[in-house]
PDB file of C-alpha atoms in Angstrom:
ATOM      1  CA  UNK A 273       9.886   7.380  38.063  1.00 51.00           C
ATOM      2  CA  UNK A 274       6.397   8.628  37.166  1.00 48.00           C
ATOM      3  CA  UNK A 275       7.920  10.679  34.338  1.00 46.00           C
ATOM      4  CA  UNK A 276       9.579   7.620  32.776  1.00 51.00           C
ATOM      5  CA  UNK A 277       6.381   5.572  33.085  1.00 43.00           C
ATOM      6  CA  UNK A 278       4.349   8.355  31.472  1.00 43.00           C
ATOM      7  CA  UNK A 279       6.752   8.606  28.532  1.00 48.00           C
ATOM      8  CA  UNK A 280       6.796   4.829  28.042  1.00 43.00           C
ATOM      9  CA  UNK A 281       2.995   4.660  28.039  1.00 42.00           C
ATOM     10  CA  UNK A 282       2.715   7.600  25.634  1.00 46.00           C
ATOM     11  CA  UNK A 283       5.131   5.974  23.186  1.00 44.00           C
ATOM     12  CA  UNK A 284       3.279   2.678  23.437  1.00 45.00           C
ATOM     13  CA  UNK A 285      -0.092   4.274  22.719  1.00 41.00           C
ATOM     14  CA  UNK A 286       1.225   6.342  19.805  1.00 39.00           C
ATOM     15  CA  UNK A 287       2.774   3.245  18.182  1.00 41.00           C
ATOM     16  CA  UNK A 288      -0.507   1.370  18.583  1.00 38.00           C
ATOM     17  CA  UNK A 289      -2.453   4.272  17.074  1.00 40.00           C
ATOM     18  CA  UNK A 290      -0.097   4.385  14.088  1.00 46.00           C
ATOM     19  CA  UNK A 291      -0.501   0.661  13.442  1.00 46.00           C
ATOM     20  CA  UNK A 292      -4.271   0.852  13.833  1.00 50.00           C
ATOM     21  CA  UNK A 293      -4.572   2.909  10.633  1.00 76.00           C
ATOM     22  CA  UNK A 294      -2.742   0.335   8.522  1.00 87.00           C
ATOM     23  CA  UNK A 295      -4.234  -2.392   6.383  1.00 89.00           C
ATOM     24  CA  UNK A 296      -2.723  -5.424   4.658  1.00 92.00           C
ATOM     25  CA  UNK A 297      -3.971  -6.108   1.143  1.00 92.00           C
ATOM     26  CA  UNK A 298      -3.130  -8.826  -1.365  1.00 94.00           C
ATOM     27  CA  UNK A 299      -3.431  -8.404  -5.092  1.00 95.00           C
ATOM     28  CA  UNK A 300      -1.601  -7.546  -8.276  1.00 95.00           C
ATOM     29  CA  UNK A 301       0.543  -4.455  -8.731  1.00 96.00           C
ATOM     30  CA  UNK A 302       0.088  -2.971 -12.206  1.00 95.00           C
ATOM     31  CA  UNK A 303       0.834   0.304 -13.991  1.00 95.00           C
ATOM     32  CA  UNK A 304      -2.148   2.650 -13.639  1.00 95.00           C
ATOM     33  CA  UNK A 305      -1.528   4.101 -17.114  1.00 95.00           C
ATOM     34  CA  UNK A 306      -0.040   1.337 -19.293  1.00 94.00           C
ATOM     35  CA  UNK A 307      -2.137  -1.623 -18.091  1.00 94.00           C
ATOM     36  CA  UNK A 308      -5.166  -0.228 -16.241  1.00 94.00           C
ATOM     37  CA  UNK A 309      -5.725   2.928 -18.344  1.00 94.00           C
ATOM     38  CA  UNK A 310      -6.877   4.781 -15.183  1.00 91.00           C
ATOM     39  CA  UNK A 311      -4.276   7.579 -14.976  1.00 91.00           C
ATOM     40  CA  UNK A 312      -2.742  10.079 -17.364  1.00 92.00           C
ATOM     41  CA  UNK A 313       0.756   9.298 -16.081  1.00 94.00           C
ATOM     42  CA  UNK A 314       2.547   6.112 -15.109  1.00 94.00           C
ATOM     43  CA  UNK A 315       2.127   5.114 -11.469  1.00 95.00           C
ATOM     44  CA  UNK A 316       2.010   1.827  -9.575  1.00 96.00           C
ATOM     45  CA  UNK A 317      -1.452   0.670  -8.512  1.00 95.00           C
ATOM     46  CA  UNK A 318      -2.699  -2.290  -6.481  1.00 95.00           C
ATOM     47  CA  UNK A 319      -5.662  -4.199  -7.873  1.00 95.00           C
ATOM     48  CA  UNK A 320      -7.288  -6.124  -5.006  1.00 93.00           C
ATOM     49  CA  UNK A 321     -10.700  -7.417  -3.971  1.00 90.00           C
ATOM     50  CA  UNK A 322     -12.494  -5.294  -1.402  1.00 81.00           C
ATOM     51  CA  UNK A 323     -14.548  -6.535   1.543  1.00 82.00           C
ATOM     52  CA  UNK A 324     -17.614  -6.597  -0.702  1.00 88.00           C
ATOM     53  CA  UNK A 325     -15.830  -8.841  -3.222  1.00 87.00           C
ATOM     54  CA  UNK A 326     -15.592  -6.121  -5.868  1.00 91.00           C
ATOM     55  CA  UNK A 327     -12.291  -5.232  -7.500  1.00 92.00           C
ATOM     56  CA  UNK A 328     -10.730  -2.022  -6.200  1.00 92.00           C
ATOM     57  CA  UNK A 329      -7.755  -0.059  -7.506  1.00 94.00           C
ATOM     58  CA  UNK A 330      -5.523   1.825  -5.067  1.00 94.00           C
ATOM     59  CA  UNK A 331      -2.715   4.089  -6.263  1.00 95.00           C
ATOM     60  CA  UNK A 332       0.524   3.291  -4.431  1.00 95.00           C
ATOM     61  CA  UNK A 333       2.645   5.966  -2.744  1.00 95.00           C
ATOM     62  CA  UNK A 334       6.190   5.900  -1.346  1.00 93.00           C
ATOM     63  CA  UNK A 335       9.678   4.748  -2.318  1.00 93.00           C
ATOM     64  CA  UNK A 336       8.585   1.129  -2.524  1.00 92.00           C
ATOM     65  CA  UNK A 337       5.910   2.109  -5.059  1.00 93.00           C
ATOM     66  CA  UNK A 338       8.533   3.562  -7.398  1.00 92.00           C
ATOM     67  CA  UNK A 339      10.601   0.375  -7.159  1.00 90.00           C
ATOM     68  CA  UNK A 340       7.539  -1.784  -7.868  1.00 90.00           C
ATOM     69  CA  UNK A 341       6.535   0.436 -10.773  1.00 90.00           C
ATOM     70  CA  UNK A 342       9.802  -0.259 -12.609  1.00 90.00           C
ATOM     71  CA  UNK A 343       8.847  -3.943 -12.722  1.00 90.00           C
ATOM     72  CA  UNK A 344       5.290  -3.396 -14.003  1.00 93.00           C
ATOM     73  CA  UNK A 345       5.504  -0.454 -16.423  1.00 92.00           C
ATOM     74  CA  UNK A 346       4.728  -2.542 -19.495  1.00 91.00           C
ATOM     75  CA  UNK A 347       1.250  -3.216 -20.909  1.00 91.00           C
ATOM     76  CA  UNK A 348      -0.172  -6.435 -19.481  1.00 90.00           C
ATOM     77  CA  UNK A 349       2.503  -6.982 -16.813  1.00 91.00           C
ATOM     78  CA  UNK A 350       1.844  -7.374 -13.089  1.00 92.00           C
ATOM     79  CA  UNK A 351       3.466  -8.517  -9.847  1.00 93.00           C
ATOM     80  CA  UNK A 352       1.558 -10.424  -7.161  1.00 94.00           C
ATOM     81  CA  UNK A 353       2.179  -8.814  -3.779  1.00 94.00           C
ATOM     82  CA  UNK A 354       1.027  -8.498  -0.187  1.00 95.00           C
ATOM     83  CA  UNK A 355       1.228  -4.828   0.810  1.00 94.00           C
ATOM     84  CA  UNK A 356       0.807  -3.195   4.211  1.00 94.00           C
ATOM     85  CA  UNK A 357       0.165   0.518   4.503  1.00 95.00           C
ATOM     86  CA  UNK A 358      -2.220   3.339   5.278  1.00 94.00           C
ATOM     87  CA  UNK A 359      -5.284   3.569   3.004  1.00 92.00           C
ATOM     88  CA  UNK A 360      -6.697   7.041   2.367  1.00 91.00           C
ATOM     89  CA  UNK A 361      -8.970   8.302  -0.428  1.00 90.00           C
ATOM     90  CA  UNK A 362      -8.040   5.761  -3.106  1.00 90.00           C
ATOM     91  CA  UNK A 363      -4.337   5.656  -2.256  1.00 93.00           C
ATOM     92  CA  UNK A 364      -2.152   3.288  -0.248  1.00 93.00           C
ATOM     93  CA  UNK A 365       1.009   4.659   1.399  1.00 95.00           C
ATOM     94  CA  UNK A 366       3.259   1.614   1.575  1.00 94.00           C
ATOM     95  CA  UNK A 367       5.048   0.627   4.776  1.00 93.00           C
ATOM     96  CA  UNK A 368       5.844  -3.012   3.859  1.00 92.00           C
ATOM     97  CA  UNK A 369       5.864  -5.075   0.645  1.00 92.00           C
ATOM     98  CA  UNK A 370       6.086  -8.849   0.201  1.00 91.00           C
ATOM     99  CA  UNK A 371       6.355 -10.008  -3.405  1.00 88.00           C
ATOM    100  CA  UNK A 372       4.724 -13.354  -4.067  1.00 85.00           C
ATOM    101  CA  UNK A 373       6.094 -15.943  -6.448  1.00 73.00           C
TER     102      UNK A 373
END
């Protein structure tokens, strides 16, 4: 019985630790090359306001990023979205995307 309880607690703590590193950001998804002129190659990027109110650009990673990029890889185009994922060194690894209308 102690073994089962220990495993259940370990799984619960590891799931909480994984969620603790995630952030939810709202902004516009744009092409980092075609629209933002920030990269040498096309890649989806989220333009959102940071805690200090300044605009920040995070490059998006993951399968969802590739799908979003297809919709925004034209100069001047963007998609409003609410994205949840892990932020690390100017990138956002997507775990959930909600497109806004």
